XYZ file of C-alpha atoms in Angstrom:
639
model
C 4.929 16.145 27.759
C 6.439 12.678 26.374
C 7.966 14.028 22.740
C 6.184 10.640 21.638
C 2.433 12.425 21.942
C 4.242 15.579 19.826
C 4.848 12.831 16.591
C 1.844 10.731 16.608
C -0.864 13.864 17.242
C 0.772 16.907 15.616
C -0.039 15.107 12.027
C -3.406 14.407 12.520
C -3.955 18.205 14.393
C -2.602 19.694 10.991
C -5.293 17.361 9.337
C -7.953 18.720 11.424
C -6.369 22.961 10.681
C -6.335 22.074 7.082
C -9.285 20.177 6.910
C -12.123 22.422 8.681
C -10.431 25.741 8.933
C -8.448 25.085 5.436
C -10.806 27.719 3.339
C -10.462 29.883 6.787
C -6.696 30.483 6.685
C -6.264 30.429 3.519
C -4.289 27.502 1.091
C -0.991 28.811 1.648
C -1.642 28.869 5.232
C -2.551 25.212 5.101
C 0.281 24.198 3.076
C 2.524 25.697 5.856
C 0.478 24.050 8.802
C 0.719 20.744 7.629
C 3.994 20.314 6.104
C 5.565 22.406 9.513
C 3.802 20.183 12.445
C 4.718 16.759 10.151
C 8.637 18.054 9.674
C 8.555 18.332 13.452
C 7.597 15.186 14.148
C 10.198 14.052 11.431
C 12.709 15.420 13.605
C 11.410 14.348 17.046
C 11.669 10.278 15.361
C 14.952 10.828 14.345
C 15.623 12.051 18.153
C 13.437 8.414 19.422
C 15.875 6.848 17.063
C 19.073 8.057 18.346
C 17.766 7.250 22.414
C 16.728 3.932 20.768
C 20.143 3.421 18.628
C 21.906 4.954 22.566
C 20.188 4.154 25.388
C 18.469 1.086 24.295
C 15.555 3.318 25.185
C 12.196 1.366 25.055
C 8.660 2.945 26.418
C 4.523 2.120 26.167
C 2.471 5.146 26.544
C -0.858 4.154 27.483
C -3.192 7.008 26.849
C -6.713 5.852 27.344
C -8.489 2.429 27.877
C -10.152 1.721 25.074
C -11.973 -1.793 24.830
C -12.653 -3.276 28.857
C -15.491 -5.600 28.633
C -14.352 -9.546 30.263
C -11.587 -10.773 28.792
C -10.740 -8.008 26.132
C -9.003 -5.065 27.254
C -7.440 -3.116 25.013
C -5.644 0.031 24.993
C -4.438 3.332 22.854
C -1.074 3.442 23.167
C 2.249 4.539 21.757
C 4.979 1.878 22.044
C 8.606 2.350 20.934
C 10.897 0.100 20.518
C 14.056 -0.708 17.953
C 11.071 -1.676 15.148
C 8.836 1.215 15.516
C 11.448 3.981 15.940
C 12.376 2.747 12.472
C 9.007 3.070 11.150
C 8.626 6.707 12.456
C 11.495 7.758 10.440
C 10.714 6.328 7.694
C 7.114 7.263 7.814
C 7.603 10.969 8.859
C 10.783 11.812 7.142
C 9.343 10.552 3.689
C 5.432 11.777 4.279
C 7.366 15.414 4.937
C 9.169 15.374 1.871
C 6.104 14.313 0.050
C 4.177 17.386 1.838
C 7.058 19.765 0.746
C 6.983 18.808 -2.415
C 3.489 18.999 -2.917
C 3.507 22.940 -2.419
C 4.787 22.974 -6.107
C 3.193 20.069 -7.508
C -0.324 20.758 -6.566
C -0.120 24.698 -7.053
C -2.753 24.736 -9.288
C -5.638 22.592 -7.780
C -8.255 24.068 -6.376
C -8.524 21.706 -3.471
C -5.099 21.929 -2.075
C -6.330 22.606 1.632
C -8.669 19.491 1.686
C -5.538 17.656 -0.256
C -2.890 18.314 2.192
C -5.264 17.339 5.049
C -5.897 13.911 3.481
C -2.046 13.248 3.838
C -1.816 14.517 7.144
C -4.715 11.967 8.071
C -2.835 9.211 5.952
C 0.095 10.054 8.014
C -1.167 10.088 11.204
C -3.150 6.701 10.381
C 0.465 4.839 9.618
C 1.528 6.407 12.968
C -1.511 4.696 15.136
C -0.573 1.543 13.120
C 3.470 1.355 13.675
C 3.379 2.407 17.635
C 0.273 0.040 18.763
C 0.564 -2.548 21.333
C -1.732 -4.615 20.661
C -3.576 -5.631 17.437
C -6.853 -3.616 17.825
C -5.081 -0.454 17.634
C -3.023 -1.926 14.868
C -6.478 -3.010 13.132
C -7.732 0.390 13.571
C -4.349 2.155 11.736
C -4.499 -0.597 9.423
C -7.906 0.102 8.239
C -6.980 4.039 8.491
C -4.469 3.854 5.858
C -6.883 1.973 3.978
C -9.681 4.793 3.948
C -7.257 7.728 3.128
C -5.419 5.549 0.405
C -9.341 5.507 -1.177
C -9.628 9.442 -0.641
C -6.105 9.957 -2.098
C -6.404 7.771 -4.794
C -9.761 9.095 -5.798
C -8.988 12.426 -5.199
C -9.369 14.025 -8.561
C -12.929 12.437 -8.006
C -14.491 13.880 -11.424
C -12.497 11.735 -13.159
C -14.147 8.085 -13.769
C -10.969 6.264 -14.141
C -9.556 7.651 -10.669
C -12.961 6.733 -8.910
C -13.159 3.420 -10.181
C -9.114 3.194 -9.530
C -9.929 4.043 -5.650
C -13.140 1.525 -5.340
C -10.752 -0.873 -7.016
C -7.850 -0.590 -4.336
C -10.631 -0.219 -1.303
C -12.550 -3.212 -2.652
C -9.142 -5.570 -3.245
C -8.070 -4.667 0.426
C -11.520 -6.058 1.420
C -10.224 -9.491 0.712
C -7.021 -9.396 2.551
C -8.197 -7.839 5.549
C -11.128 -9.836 5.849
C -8.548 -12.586 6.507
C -6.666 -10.412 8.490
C -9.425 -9.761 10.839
C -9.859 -13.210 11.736
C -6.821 -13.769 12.263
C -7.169 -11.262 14.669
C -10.620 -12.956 15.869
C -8.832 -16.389 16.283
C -5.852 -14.879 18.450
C -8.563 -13.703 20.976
C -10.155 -16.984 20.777
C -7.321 -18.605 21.773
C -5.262 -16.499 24.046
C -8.171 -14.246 25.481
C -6.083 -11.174 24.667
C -4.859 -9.133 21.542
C -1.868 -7.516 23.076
C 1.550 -8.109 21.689
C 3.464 -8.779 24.518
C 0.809 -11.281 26.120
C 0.204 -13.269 23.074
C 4.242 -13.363 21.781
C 4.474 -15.134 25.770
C 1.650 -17.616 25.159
C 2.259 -18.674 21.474
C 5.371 -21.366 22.226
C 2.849 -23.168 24.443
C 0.336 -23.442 21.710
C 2.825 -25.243 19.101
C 1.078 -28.713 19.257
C -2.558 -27.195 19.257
C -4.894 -27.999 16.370
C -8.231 -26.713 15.540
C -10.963 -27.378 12.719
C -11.051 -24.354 10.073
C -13.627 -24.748 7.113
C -14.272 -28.695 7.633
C -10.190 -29.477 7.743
C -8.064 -30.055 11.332
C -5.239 -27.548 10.984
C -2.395 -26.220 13.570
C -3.501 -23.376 14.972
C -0.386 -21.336 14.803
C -0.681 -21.943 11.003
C -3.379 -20.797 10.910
C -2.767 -17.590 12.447
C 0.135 -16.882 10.833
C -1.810 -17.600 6.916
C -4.642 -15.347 7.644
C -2.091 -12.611 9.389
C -0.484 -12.917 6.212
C -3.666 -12.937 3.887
C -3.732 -9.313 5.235
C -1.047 -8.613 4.745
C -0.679 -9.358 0.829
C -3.495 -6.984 0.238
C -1.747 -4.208 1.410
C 1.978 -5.072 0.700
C 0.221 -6.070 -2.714
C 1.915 -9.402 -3.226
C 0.601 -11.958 -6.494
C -3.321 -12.149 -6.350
C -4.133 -9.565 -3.931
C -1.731 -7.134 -6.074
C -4.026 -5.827 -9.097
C -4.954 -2.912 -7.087
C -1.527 -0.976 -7.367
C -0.946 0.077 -10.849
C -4.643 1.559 -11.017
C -3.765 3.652 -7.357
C -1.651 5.797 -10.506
C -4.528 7.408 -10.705
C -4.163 9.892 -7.640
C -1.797 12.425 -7.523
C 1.777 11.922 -8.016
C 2.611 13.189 -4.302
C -0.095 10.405 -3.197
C 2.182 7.253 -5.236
C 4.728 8.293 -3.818
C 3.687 8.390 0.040
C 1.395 4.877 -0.867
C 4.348 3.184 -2.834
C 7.660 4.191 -0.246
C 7.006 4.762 3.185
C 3.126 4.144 4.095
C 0.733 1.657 3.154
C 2.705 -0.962 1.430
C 5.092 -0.945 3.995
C 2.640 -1.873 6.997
C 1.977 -5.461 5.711
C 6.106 -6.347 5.694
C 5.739 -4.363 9.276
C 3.115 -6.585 10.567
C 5.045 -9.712 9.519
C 8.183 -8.386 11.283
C 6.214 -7.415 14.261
C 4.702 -11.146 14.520
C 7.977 -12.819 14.206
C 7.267 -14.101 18.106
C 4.536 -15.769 15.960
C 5.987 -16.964 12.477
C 9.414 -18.176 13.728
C 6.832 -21.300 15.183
C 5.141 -22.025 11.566
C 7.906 -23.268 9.311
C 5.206 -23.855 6.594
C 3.718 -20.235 6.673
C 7.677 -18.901 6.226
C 8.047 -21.245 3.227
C 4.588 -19.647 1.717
C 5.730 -16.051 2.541
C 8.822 -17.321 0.374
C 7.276 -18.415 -2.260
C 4.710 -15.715 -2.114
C 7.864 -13.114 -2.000
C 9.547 -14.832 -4.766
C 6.560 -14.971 -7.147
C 5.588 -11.326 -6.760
C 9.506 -10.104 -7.245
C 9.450 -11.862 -10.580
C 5.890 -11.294 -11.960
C 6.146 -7.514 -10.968
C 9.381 -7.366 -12.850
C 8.528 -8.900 -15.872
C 5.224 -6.972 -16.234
C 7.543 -3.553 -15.693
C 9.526 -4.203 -18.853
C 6.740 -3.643 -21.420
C 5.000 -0.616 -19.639
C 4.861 2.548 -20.970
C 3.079 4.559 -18.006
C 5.935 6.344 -16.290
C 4.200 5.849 -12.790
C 2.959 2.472 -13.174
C 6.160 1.236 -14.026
C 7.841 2.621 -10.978
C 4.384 1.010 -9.364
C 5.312 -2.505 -10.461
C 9.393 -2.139 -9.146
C 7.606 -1.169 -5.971
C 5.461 -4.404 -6.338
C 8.731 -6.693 -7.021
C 10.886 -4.755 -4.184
C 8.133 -5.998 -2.171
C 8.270 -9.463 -3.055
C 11.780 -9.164 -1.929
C 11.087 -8.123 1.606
C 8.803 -10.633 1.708
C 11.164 -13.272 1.077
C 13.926 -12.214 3.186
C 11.444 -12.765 5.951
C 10.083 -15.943 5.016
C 13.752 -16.839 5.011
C 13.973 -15.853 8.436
C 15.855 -12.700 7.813
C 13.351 -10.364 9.087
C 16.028 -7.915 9.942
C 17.107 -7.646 6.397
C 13.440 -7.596 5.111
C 13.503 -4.449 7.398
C 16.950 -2.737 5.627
C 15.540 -3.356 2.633
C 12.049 -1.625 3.582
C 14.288 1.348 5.195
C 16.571 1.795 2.362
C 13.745 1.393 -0.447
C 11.687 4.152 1.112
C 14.987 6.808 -0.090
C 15.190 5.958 -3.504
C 11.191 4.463 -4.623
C 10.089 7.737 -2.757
C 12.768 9.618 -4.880
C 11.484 7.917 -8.552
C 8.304 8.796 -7.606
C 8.886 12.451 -6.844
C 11.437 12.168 -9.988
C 9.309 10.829 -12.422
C 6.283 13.417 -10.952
C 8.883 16.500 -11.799
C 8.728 14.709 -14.961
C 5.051 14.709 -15.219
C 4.673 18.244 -14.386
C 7.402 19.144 -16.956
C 5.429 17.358 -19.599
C 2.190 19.168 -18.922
C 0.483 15.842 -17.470
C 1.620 13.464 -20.129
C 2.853 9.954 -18.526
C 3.755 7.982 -21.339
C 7.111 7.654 -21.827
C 7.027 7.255 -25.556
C 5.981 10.567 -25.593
C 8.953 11.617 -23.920
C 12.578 11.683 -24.879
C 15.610 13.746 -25.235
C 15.421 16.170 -22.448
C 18.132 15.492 -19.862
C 19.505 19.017 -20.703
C 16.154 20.645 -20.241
C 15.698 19.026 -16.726
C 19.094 18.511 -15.302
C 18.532 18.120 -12.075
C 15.489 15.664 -12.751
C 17.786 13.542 -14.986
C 20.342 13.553 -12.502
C 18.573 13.017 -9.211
C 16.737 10.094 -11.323
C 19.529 8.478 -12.054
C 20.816 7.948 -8.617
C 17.293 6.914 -7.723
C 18.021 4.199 -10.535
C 21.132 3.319 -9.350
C 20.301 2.707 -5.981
C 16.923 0.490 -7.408
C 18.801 -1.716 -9.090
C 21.441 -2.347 -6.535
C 24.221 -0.617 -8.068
C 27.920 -1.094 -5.903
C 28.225 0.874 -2.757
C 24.078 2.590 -3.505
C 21.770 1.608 -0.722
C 19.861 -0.721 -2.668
C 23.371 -2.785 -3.500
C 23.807 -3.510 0.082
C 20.249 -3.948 1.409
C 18.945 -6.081 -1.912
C 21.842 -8.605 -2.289
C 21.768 -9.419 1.738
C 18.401 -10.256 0.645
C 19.864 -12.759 -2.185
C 22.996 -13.483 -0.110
C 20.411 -14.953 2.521
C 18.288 -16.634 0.779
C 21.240 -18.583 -0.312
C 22.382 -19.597 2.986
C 19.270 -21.297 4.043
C 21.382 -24.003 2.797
C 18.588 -26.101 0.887
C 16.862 -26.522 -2.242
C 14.335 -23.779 -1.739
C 16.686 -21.319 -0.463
C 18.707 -21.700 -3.805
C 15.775 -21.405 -6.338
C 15.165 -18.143 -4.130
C 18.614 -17.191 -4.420
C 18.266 -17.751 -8.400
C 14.989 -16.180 -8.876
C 16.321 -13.171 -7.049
C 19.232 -12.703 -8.874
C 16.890 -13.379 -11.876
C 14.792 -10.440 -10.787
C 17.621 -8.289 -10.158
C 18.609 -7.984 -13.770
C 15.172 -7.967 -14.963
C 14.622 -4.529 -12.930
C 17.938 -2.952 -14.182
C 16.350 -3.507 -17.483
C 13.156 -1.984 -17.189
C 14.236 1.234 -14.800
C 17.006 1.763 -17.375
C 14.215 1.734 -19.750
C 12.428 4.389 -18.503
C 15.579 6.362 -17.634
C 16.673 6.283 -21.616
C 13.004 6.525 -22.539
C 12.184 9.431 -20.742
C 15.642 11.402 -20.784
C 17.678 10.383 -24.035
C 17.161 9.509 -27.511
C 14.673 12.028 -29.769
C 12.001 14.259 -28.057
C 8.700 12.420 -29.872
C 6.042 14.933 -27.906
C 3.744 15.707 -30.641
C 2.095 18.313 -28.274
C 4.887 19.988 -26.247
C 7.649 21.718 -27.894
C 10.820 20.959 -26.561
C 11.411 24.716 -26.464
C 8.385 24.445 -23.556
C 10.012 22.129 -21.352
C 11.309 23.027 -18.520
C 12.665 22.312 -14.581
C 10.533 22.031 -11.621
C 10.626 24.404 -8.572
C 13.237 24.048 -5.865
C 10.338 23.467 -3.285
C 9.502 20.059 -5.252
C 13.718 19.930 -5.926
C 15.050 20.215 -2.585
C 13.202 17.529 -1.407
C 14.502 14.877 -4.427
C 17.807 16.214 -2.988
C 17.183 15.177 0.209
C 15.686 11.853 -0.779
C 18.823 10.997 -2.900
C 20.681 11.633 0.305
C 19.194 8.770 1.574
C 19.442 6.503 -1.562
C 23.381 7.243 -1.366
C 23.952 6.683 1.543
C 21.370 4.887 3.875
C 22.558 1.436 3.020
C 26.489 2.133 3.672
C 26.049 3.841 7.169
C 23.215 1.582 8.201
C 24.422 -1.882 7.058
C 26.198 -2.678 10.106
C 23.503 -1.551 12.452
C 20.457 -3.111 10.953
C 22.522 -6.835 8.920
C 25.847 -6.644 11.023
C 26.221 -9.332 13.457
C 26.706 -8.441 17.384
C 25.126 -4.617 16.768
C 22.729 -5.701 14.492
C 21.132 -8.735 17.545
C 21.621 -6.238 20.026
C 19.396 -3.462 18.050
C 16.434 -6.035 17.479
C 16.586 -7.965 20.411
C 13.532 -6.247 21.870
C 11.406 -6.743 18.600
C 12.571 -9.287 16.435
C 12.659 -13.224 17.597
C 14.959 -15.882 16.133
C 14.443 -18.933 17.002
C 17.453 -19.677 14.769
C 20.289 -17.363 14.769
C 21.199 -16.293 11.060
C 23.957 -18.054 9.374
C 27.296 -16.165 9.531
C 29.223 -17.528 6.530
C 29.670 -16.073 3.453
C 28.517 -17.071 -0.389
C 31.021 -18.056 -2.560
C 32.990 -14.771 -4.406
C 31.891 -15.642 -7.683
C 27.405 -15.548 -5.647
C 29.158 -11.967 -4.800
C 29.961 -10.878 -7.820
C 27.639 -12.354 -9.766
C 24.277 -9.747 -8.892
C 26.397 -6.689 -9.217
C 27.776 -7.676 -12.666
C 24.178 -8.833 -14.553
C 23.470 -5.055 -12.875
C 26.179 -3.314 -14.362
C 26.292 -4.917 -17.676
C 22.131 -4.563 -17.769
C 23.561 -0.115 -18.009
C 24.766 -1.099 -21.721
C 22.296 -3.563 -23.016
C 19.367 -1.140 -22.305
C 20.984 1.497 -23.722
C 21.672 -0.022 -27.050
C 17.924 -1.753 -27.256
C 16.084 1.685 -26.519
C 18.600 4.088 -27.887
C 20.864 2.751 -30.367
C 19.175 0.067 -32.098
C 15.157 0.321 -31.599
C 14.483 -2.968 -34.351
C 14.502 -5.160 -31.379
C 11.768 -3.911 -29.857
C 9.880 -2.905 -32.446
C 9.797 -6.179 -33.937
C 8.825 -7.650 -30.776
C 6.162 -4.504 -30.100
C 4.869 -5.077 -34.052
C 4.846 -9.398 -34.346
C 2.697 -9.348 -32.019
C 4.473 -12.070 -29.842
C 2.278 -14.013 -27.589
C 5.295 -13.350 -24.327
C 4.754 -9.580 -25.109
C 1.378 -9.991 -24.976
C 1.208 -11.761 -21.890
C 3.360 -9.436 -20.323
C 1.729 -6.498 -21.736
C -1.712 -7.796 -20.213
C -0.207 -7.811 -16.621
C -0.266 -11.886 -17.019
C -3.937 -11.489 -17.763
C -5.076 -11.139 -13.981
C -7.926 -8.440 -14.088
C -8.865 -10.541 -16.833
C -9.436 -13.788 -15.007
C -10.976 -11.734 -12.316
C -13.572 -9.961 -14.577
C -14.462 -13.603 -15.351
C -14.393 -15.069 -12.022
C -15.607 -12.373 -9.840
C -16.935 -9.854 -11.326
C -19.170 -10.830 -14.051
C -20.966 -13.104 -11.969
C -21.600 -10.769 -9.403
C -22.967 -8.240 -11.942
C -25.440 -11.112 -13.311
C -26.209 -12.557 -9.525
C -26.743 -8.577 -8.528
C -29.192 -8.036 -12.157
C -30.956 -10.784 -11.034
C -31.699 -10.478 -7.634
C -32.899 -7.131 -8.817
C -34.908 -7.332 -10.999
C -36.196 -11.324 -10.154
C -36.300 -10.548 -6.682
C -36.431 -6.953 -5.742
C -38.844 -5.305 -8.138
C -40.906 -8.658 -8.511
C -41.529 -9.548 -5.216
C -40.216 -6.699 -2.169
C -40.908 -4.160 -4.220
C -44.237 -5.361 -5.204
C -45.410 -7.019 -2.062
C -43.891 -4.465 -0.092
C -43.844 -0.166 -0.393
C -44.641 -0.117 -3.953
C -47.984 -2.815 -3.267
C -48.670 -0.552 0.002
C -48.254 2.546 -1.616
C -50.824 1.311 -4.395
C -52.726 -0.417 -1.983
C -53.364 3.207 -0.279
C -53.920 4.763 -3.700
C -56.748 2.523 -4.488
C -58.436 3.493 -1.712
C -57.883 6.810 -1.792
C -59.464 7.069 -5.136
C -62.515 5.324 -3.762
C -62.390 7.554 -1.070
C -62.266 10.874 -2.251
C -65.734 9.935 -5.084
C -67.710 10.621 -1.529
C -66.222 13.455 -1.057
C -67.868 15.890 -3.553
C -70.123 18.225 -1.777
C -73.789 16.806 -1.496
C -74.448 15.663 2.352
C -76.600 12.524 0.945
C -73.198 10.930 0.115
C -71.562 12.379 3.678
C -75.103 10.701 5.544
C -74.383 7.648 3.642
C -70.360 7.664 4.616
C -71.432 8.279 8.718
C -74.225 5.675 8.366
C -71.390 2.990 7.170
C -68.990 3.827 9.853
C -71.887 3.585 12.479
C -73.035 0.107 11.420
C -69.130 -1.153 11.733
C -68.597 0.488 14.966
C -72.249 -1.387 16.132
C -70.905 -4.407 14.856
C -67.846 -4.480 16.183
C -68.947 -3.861 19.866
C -72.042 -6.488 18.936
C -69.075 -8.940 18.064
C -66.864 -7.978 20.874
């Protein structure tokens, strides 16, 4: 057997243990289960990898037919190649850490067997998505991920905030994969197939072609690539489609983390990637992606600095970090968009599990102005936090130093006007996040302890089964960008990995910025370390005054730029007062009426009438058979 079948299906048979034989075996037994098969397929990827990395070693495992009716014929299959052997590791090496960890961090709910089966299924789901050949079987993972983010999220389902939190993120993904799903529709339109390789063959032929969309004549490899794209902002979460993210807090710790680092959000930067046969033809989609990119880095960032929820603040950086990936591929550096996605997985996986050890230590509380003062009580926490930190804010010689600032460093050498406002607004957004994830560091670990609940006396470290897997995860945030630079940015190894995924049209500048572009990032990082110290440590006036006046930029950052506000006005209030009316106007006036409420009275009436002849004296029953005589007679007269 092809190792390949062993990583996609042992996930989703631990899914199927845990999920219907879960109460069978036991919790502990479905603890084991699951986080054993998905650790084996975590170490089966890394071997793909390595024949990948090798060998060059590419393969497409067909294992059934799945759609053959005329034209359409589409397949389940597994394909491997440079892009999706990076995708299994990140996917399987960070969902296996999460499932590790979660032994300790949900010991105490009673539904850990149907918990640890929704990740396995969540898994499994990003699996179909990153190996598919062709975009029905991506469609199919895509929509997977979708339905076990809305059980994970809405796990703790007695809790109104997390159900409304999972109808929210189910509901905003509507939108973007409503657009994703014709983009898929149009592709079949015009090429008669939906699999990768047939459509990445056919799309430089259909450069010039044009077709009318909604009353307007567009290009219809613009088109394509916008409503691709409109998927994938919903769920990358990028500006507009983004509101569902901070309110998918609500489900477990364990859950952000697997969401936020290696799963969901990921698959929209991997469908971009995957389509760059497709985008490196519309110029004027790549721009958008830019601007899209750059807008989300910055808004997520600035939004991050006046949060107090520990998770959603880590939930915005993930939002920004996005945006970045997102721009280095709208700059055409979709290889870099890719470093960044592998290198952010180590350390956004890491502040999730970090901050969760902090959650657990606090007895649930997740507001960090309840916290303080307790590096000494959680060591380890405080330290593995800080190299997750480090590595965030692209900190010299940390993963995110290397893979962040090729982001910057390339946006830069696009040469032109746009590429240098991206350049500046990354940069920007660099020292913005050092800010607010130094913040929360100082917050959470330093100053006084101001837990009105907890005593500090009460505080205390996490197990080593949710420990050892930080460890491993800060590993990664260490080191991943050093040894993988070269492989994944560098210039001869770095075409040669790709070549069978990735398509330039336009080979990637080679020069380098200017020393002082260099140094510039790492510097506004660095000296960010003291300035955040001394504003939320040393000296709190600053921020108080700015908390207490009441400033109109604190409130506008404090209401997340008032989106869910302009979309309770837009969207949802008139669809509540469109839905009361057709309800009560439409539905109880007239189709309930007219329809099985007037039938159902209709048939009342007469049974009332009905049952007065029934009462015993056979006058009235001679009377009833003498009526139904004189019909029947007339009817046959009549007939």
């Amino acid at each position: 057997m092809e190792i390949e079948y062993l990583v996609i299906f042992l996930p989703l048979f631990g899914s199927i243990i845990s999920g219907f034989f879960g109460k069978l075996i036991g919790s502990r037994n479905s603890e084991i289960i699951t986080s054993l098969f998905v650790s084996i397929s975590a170490i089966l990827s890394f071997f793909i990898f390595y024949k990948v990395l090798n060998e060059n070693y590419t393969n497409n495992l067909s294992i059934f037919t799945w759609i053959n009716s005329g034209a359409l014929n589409a397949s389940w299959s597994i394909y491997i190649d440079s892009l999706s052997s990076v995708m299994l590791v990140v996917v399987t090496l960070v969902s296996s850490l999460v499932h590790i960890y979660s032994i300790g961090y949900m010991s105490h709910d009673p539904h850990k067997q149907r918990f640890m089966s929704y990740l396995s299924l969540f898994t499994f789901s990003m699996l179909i998505l990153v190996t598919s050949d062709n975009f029905l079987q991506l469609f199919f993972g895509w929509e997977g991920v979708g339905l076990c983010s809305y059980f994970l999220i809405g796990f703790w389902f007695k809790k109104e905030s997390a159900n409304a939190a999972a109808i929210k993120a189910f509901v905003v993904n509507r939108v973007g994969d409503f657009g994703f799903a014709l983009g898929i529709f149009l592709i079949f339109y015009l090429f008669e197939t939906v699999n990768y390789s047939e459509v990445f063959d056919l799309i430089p032929y259909s450069s010039d072609k044009n077709l009318f969309f909604l009353g307007f004549e567009l290009n219809a490899i613009n088109l394509i690539c916008i409503l691709l794209f409109i998927g994938a902002m919903g769920k990358s979460a990028q500006i507009f489609l983004h509101t569902w993210l901070p309110d998918a807090m609500e489900g477990p710790t364990p859950v952000s983390a697997l969401i936020h680092a290696a799963t969901m959000v990921t698959a929209g930067i991997f469908l971009v990637v995957r389509c760059s046969p497709i985008y490196e033809y519309s110029p004027f989609t790549l721009n958008l992606i830019t601007l899209v990119g750059m807008a989300t880095a910055l808004f997520a960032a600035s939004v991050a600095l006046v949060q107090n929820d520990i998770k959603k603040i880590v939930a915005y950086s993930t939002c920004s970090q996005l945006g970045y990936m997102f721009f280095a591929a709208g700059v055409g550096a979709y290889n870099v968009a890719m470093f960044h996605l592998f290198t952010h997985a180590f350390f956004k996986a890491l502040l999730f599990l970090g901050s969760g050890s902090v959650i657990h230590s606090f007895k649930d509380e997740q507001d960090i102005s309840y916290m303080g003062g307790v590096w000494k009580k959680l060591p380890y926490t405080w330290i593995l936090m800080i190299i997750g930190t480090l590595a965030l804010t692209g900190f010299p010689f940390l993963s995110g130093f290397y893979s962040k600032d090729a982001i910057i460093e390339f946006a830069y050498l696009r040469g032109n006007s746009f590429g240098y406002f991206a350049a500046g607004i990354g940069i920007f957004t660099a020292l913005l996040t050092s800010i607010y994830s130094w913040r929360l560091l100082f917050k959470t670990f330093h100053g006084s302890f101001n837990n009105q609940k907890i005593k500090i006396e009460g505080i205390h470290e996490s197990s080593m089964v949710m420990i050892i897997p930080l460890i491993i995860l800060a590993i990664g945030a260490i080191f991943s960008g050093f040894l993988f630079k070269d492989l994944f940015i560098g210039t001869d190894s770095s075409s040669e990995f790709w070549k069978s995924s990735i398509l330039f049209l336009e080979p990637l500048s080679q020069d380098h910025p200017p020393l002082w572009f260099l140094l510039l990032t790492p510097f506004l990082v660095i000296l960010a370390i003291p300035i955040s110290y001394y504003l939320f440590v040393k000296n709190k006036k600053i921020v108080s005054y700015i908390i207490n006046g009441n400033l109109p930029i604190y409130n506008f950052l404090k209401n997340k730029w008032y989106f869910d506000e302009l979309y309770e006005f837009l969207f949802v209030n008139p669809s509540k007062k469109l839905g009361l009316y057709f309800w009560k106007k439409i539905d109880l006036r007239f189709i309930d009426r007219f329809g099985p409420d007037g039938v159902s009275s209709l048939i009342k009436s007469i049974s009332l009438l009905a049952v007065k002849f029934q009462n015993g004296f056979i006058y009235r029953y001679a009377f009833v058979m003498l009526l139904g005589f004189s019909a029947l007679l007339t009817f046959l007269i009549i007939k």
